Short mmCIF file of C-alpha atoms and ligand atoms in Angstrom, two decimals:
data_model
loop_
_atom_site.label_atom_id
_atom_site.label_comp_id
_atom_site.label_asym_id
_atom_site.label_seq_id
_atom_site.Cartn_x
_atom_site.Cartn_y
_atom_site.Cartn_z
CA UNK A 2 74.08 92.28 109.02
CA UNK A 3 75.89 88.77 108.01
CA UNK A 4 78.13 90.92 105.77
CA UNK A 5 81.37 88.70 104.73
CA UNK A 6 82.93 92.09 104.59
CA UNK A 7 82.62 95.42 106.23
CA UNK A 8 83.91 98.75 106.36
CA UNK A 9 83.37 101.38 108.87
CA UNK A 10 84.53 104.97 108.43
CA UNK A 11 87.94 103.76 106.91
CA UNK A 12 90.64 106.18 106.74
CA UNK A 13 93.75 106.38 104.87
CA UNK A 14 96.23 109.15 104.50
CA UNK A 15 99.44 109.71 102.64
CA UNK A 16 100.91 112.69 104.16
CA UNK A 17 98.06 115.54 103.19
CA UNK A 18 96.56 113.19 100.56
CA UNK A 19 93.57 111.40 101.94
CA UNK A 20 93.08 108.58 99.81
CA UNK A 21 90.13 107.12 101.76
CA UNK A 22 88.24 109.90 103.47
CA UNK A 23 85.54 107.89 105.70
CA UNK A 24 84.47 104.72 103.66
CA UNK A 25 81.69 102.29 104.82
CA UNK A 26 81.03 99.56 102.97
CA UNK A 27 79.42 96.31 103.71
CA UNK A 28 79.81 93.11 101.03
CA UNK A 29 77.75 90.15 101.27
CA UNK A 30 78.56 86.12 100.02
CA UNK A 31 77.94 86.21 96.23
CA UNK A 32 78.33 90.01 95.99
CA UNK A 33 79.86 91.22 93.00
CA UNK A 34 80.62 94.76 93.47
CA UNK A 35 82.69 97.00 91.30
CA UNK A 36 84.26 99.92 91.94
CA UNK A 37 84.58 102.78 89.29
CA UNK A 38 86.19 106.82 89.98
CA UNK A 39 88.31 108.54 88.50
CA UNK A 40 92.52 108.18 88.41
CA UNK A 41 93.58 108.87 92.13
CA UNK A 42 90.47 108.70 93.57
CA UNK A 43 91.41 105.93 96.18
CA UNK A 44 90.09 102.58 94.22
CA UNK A 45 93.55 100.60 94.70
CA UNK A 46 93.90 102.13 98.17
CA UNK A 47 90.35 100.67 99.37
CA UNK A 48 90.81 97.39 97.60
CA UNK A 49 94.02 96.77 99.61
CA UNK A 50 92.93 98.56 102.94
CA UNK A 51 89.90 95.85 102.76
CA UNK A 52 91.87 93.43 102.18
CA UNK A 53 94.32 94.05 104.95
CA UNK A 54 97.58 94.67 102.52
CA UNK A 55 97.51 98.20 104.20
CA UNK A 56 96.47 99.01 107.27
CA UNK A 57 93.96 101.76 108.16
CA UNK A 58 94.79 104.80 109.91
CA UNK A 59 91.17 105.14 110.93
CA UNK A 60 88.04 103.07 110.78
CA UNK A 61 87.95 99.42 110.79
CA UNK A 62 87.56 96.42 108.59
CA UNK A 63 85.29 93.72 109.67
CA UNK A 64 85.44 89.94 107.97
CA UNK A 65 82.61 87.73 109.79
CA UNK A 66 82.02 90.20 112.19
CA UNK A 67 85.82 89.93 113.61
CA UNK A 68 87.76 93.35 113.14
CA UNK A 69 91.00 92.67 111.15
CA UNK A 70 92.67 95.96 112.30
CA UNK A 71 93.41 94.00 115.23
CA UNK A 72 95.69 91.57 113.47
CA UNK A 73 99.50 91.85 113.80
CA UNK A 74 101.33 91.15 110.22
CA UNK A 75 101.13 87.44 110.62
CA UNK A 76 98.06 87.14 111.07
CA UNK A 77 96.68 89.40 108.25
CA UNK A 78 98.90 87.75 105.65
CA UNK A 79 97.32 84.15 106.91
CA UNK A 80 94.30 86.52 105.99
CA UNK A 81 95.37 86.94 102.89
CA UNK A 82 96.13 83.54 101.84
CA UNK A 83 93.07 81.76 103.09
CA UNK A 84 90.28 84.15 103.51
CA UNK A 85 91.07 86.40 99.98
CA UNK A 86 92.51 85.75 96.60
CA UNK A 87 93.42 88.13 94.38
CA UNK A 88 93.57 89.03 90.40
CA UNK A 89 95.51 91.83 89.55
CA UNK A 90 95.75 93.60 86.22
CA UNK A 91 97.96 91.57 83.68
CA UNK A 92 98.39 88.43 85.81
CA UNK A 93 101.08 88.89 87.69
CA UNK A 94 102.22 85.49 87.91
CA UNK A 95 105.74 84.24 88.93
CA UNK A 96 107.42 83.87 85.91
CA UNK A 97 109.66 81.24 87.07
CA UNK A 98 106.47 78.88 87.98
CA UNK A 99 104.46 76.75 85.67
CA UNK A 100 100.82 77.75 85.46
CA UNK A 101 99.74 74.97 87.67
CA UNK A 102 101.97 75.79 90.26
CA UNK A 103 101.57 79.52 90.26
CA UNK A 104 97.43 78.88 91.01
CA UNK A 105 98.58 76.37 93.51
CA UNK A 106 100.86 79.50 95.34
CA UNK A 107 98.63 80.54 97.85
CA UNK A 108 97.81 76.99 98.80
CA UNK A 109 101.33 76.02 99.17
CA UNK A 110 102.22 79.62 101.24
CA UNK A 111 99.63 78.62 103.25
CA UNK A 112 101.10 75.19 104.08
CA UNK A 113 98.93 72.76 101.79
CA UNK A 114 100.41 70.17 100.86
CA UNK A 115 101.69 70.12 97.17
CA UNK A 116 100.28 67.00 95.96
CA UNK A 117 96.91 68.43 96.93
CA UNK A 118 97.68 72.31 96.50
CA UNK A 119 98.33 71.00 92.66
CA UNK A 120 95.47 68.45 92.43
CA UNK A 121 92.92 71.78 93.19
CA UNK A 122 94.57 74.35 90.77
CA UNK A 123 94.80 71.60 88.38
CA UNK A 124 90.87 71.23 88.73
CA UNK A 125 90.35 75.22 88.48
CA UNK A 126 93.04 75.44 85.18
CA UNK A 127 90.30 72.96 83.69
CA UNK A 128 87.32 74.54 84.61
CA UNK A 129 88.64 78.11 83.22
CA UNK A 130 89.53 76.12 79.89
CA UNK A 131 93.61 75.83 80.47
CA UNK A 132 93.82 72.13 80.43
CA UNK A 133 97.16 70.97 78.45
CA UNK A 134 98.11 74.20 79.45
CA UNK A 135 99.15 73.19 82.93
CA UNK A 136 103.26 73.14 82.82
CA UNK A 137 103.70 75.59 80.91
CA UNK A 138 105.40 79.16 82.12
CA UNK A 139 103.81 82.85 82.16
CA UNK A 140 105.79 83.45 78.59
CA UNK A 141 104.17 80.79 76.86
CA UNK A 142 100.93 82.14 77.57
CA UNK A 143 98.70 84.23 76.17
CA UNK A 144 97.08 87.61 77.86
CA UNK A 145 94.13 86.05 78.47
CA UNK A 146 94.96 82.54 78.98
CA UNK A 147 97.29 84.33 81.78
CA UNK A 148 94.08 85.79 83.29
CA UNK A 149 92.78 82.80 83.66
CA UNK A 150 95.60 81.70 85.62
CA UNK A 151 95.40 84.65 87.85
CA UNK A 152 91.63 83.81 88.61
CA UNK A 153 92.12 79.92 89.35
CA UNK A 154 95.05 81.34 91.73
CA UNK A 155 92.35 83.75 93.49
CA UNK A 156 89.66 80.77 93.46
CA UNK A 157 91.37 77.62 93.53
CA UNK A 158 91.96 78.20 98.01
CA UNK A 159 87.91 78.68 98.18
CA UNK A 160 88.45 82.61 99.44
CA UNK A 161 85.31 84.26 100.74
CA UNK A 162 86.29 87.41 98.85
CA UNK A 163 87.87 87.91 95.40
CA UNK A 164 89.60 91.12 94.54
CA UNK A 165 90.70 92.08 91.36
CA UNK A 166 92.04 95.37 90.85
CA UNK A 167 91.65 96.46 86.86
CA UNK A 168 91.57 92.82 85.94
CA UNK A 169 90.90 93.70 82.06
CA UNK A 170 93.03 96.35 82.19
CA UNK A 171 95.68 94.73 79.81
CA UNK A 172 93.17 92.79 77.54
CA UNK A 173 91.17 93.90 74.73
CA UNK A 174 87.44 94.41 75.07
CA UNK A 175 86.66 90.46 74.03
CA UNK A 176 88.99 88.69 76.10
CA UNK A 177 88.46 91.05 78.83
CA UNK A 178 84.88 90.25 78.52
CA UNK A 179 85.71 86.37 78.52
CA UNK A 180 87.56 86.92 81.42
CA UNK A 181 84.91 88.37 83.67
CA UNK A 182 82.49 85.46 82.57
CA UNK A 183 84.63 83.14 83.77
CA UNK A 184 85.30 84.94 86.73
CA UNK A 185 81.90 85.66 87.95
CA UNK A 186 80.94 82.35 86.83
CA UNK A 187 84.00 80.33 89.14
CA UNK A 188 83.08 82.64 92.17
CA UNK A 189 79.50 82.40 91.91
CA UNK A 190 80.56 78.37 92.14
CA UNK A 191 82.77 78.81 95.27
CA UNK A 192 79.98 81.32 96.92
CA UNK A 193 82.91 83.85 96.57
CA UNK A 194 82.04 87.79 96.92
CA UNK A 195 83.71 89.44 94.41
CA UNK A 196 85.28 93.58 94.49
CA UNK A 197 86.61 94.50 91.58
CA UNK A 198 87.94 98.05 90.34
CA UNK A 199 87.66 99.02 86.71
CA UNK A 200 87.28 101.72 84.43
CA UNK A 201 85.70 100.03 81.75
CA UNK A 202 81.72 100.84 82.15
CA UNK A 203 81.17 97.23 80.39
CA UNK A 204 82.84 95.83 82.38
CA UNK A 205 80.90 97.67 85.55
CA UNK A 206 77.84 96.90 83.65
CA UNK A 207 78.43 93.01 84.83
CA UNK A 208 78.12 93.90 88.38
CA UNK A 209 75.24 93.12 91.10
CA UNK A 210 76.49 96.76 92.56
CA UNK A 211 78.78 99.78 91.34
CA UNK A 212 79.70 102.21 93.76
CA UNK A 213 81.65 105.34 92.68
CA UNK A 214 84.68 106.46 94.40
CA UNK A 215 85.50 110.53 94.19
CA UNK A 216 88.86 112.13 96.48
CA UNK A 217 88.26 108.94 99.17
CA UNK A 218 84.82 108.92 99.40
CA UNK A 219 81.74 106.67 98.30
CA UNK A 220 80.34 109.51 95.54
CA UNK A 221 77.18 107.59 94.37
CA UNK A 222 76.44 104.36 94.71
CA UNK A 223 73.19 102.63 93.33
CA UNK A 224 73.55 100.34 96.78
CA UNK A 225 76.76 100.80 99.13
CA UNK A 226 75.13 97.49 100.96
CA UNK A 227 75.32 99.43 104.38
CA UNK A 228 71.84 99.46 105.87
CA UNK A 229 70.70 101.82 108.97
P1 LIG B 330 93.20 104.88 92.18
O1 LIG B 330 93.44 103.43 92.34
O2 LIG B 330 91.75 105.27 92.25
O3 LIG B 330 93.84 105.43 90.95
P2 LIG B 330 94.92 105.16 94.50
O4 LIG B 330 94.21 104.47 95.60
O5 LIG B 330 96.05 104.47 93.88
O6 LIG B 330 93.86 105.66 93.42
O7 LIG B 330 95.48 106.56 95.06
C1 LIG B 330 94.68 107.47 95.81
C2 LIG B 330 95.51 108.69 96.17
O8 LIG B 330 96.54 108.31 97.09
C3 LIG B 330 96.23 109.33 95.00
O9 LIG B 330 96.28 110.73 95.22
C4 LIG B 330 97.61 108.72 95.06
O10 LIG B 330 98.55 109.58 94.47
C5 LIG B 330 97.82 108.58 96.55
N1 LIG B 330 98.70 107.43 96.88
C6 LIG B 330 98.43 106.12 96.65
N2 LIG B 330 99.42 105.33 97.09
C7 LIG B 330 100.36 106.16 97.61
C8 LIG B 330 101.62 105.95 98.24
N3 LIG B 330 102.12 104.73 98.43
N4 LIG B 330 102.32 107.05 98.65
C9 LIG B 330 101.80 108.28 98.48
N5 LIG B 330 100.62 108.56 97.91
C10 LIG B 330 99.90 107.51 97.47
MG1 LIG B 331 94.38 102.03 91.09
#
């Protein structure tokens, strides 16, 4: 029912291992669902099955209604690019690329133009505090400032859905708190939903929605989203 997102029965199996055992899931515009379970219990392996970095080997993934399983490569890395953006613990950023240009990367992979692919990340780098900040690399700046980068990369392409997979991981409690302020606060802006994995329960606690993944499958959740 209008979800942005959906899962149905997802599967995913690494030879005996079943990393996702049967998932449903359904994520609405301005969601912000996190994802908590213990070490191996399939958090990474839903966030990227939803996202349509892996494909499932059963179930399907619905964005707007349209099922995603049904994409060839191509098309679910154009997915990717326009439809998602992602924040992955400590940054990840290209080292080789100044800050604005690594938020302006999935802008400029999708074939935006780079006069206006920088003119938006340049926007989001202010918003999240980074102005002056702009030219410099992924050495010169600090965990959290790097963050911060990461998020205007997920955000500055207007995604429907934000994932961030252990975001905070790498920052201490403060900054990590910081971060997810400015991250709820930029998606609630773009109308973004957001997913995000953690272990940190404060982190959790910042959530519309925690469900709790155990060997694959949704353990407890106060509200999975999926209705009868
Ligand atoms: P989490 O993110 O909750 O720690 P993962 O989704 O990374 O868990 O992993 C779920 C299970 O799938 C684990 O048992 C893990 O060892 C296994 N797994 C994940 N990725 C692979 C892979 N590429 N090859 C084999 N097994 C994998
Ligand atoms: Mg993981």
């Amino acid at each position: 029912m209008n979800s942005v997102l959906a899962a149905r029965g997802l599967v995913k199996t690494y030879g005996d291992v079943h990393a996702l055992a049967g998932v449903d899931i359904d994520i609405k515009a301005g969601d912000v669902l996190a994802v908590v379970g213990p070490s191996g219990s399939g958090k990474t392996t839903l966030l990227h099955v939803l996202s349509g970095i892996l494909r499932a080997d059963g179930g399907e993934v619905f964005l707007d209604g349209r099922a995603i399983g049904e994409l060839n490569e191509t098309g679910r890395s154009a997915l990717r690019r326009t439809a998602f953006g992602f924040v992955f613990q400590s940054g990840m950023l290209v080292a080789e690329l100044t800050a604005e240009e690594n938020a302006a990367l999935p802008m400029l992979l999708a074939g935006g133009s780079r006069e206006e692919s920088l003119g938006a990340a340049r926007l989001w780098l202010a918003r999240l505090g980074l102005q002056g900040l702009e030219k410099r690399l992924p050495s010169q700046l600090s965990g959290g400032q790097a963050q911060r980068v990461a998020i205007a990369r997920a955000l500055a392409h207007r995604p429907r859905v934000i994932f961030a997979d252990e975001p905070t991981g790498a920052l201490d409690t403060r900054t990590g708190q910081e971060m997810m302020t400015a991250l709820l606060q930029a998606a609630e802006e773009t109308g973004a939903a957001v997913v995000i994995v953690t272990h940190d329960k404060a982190i959790a606690d910042r959530a519309l929605r925690v469900v709790e993944i155990q060997d694959g499958r949704i353990a407890q959740g106060i509200n999975t989203g999926v209705s009868a």
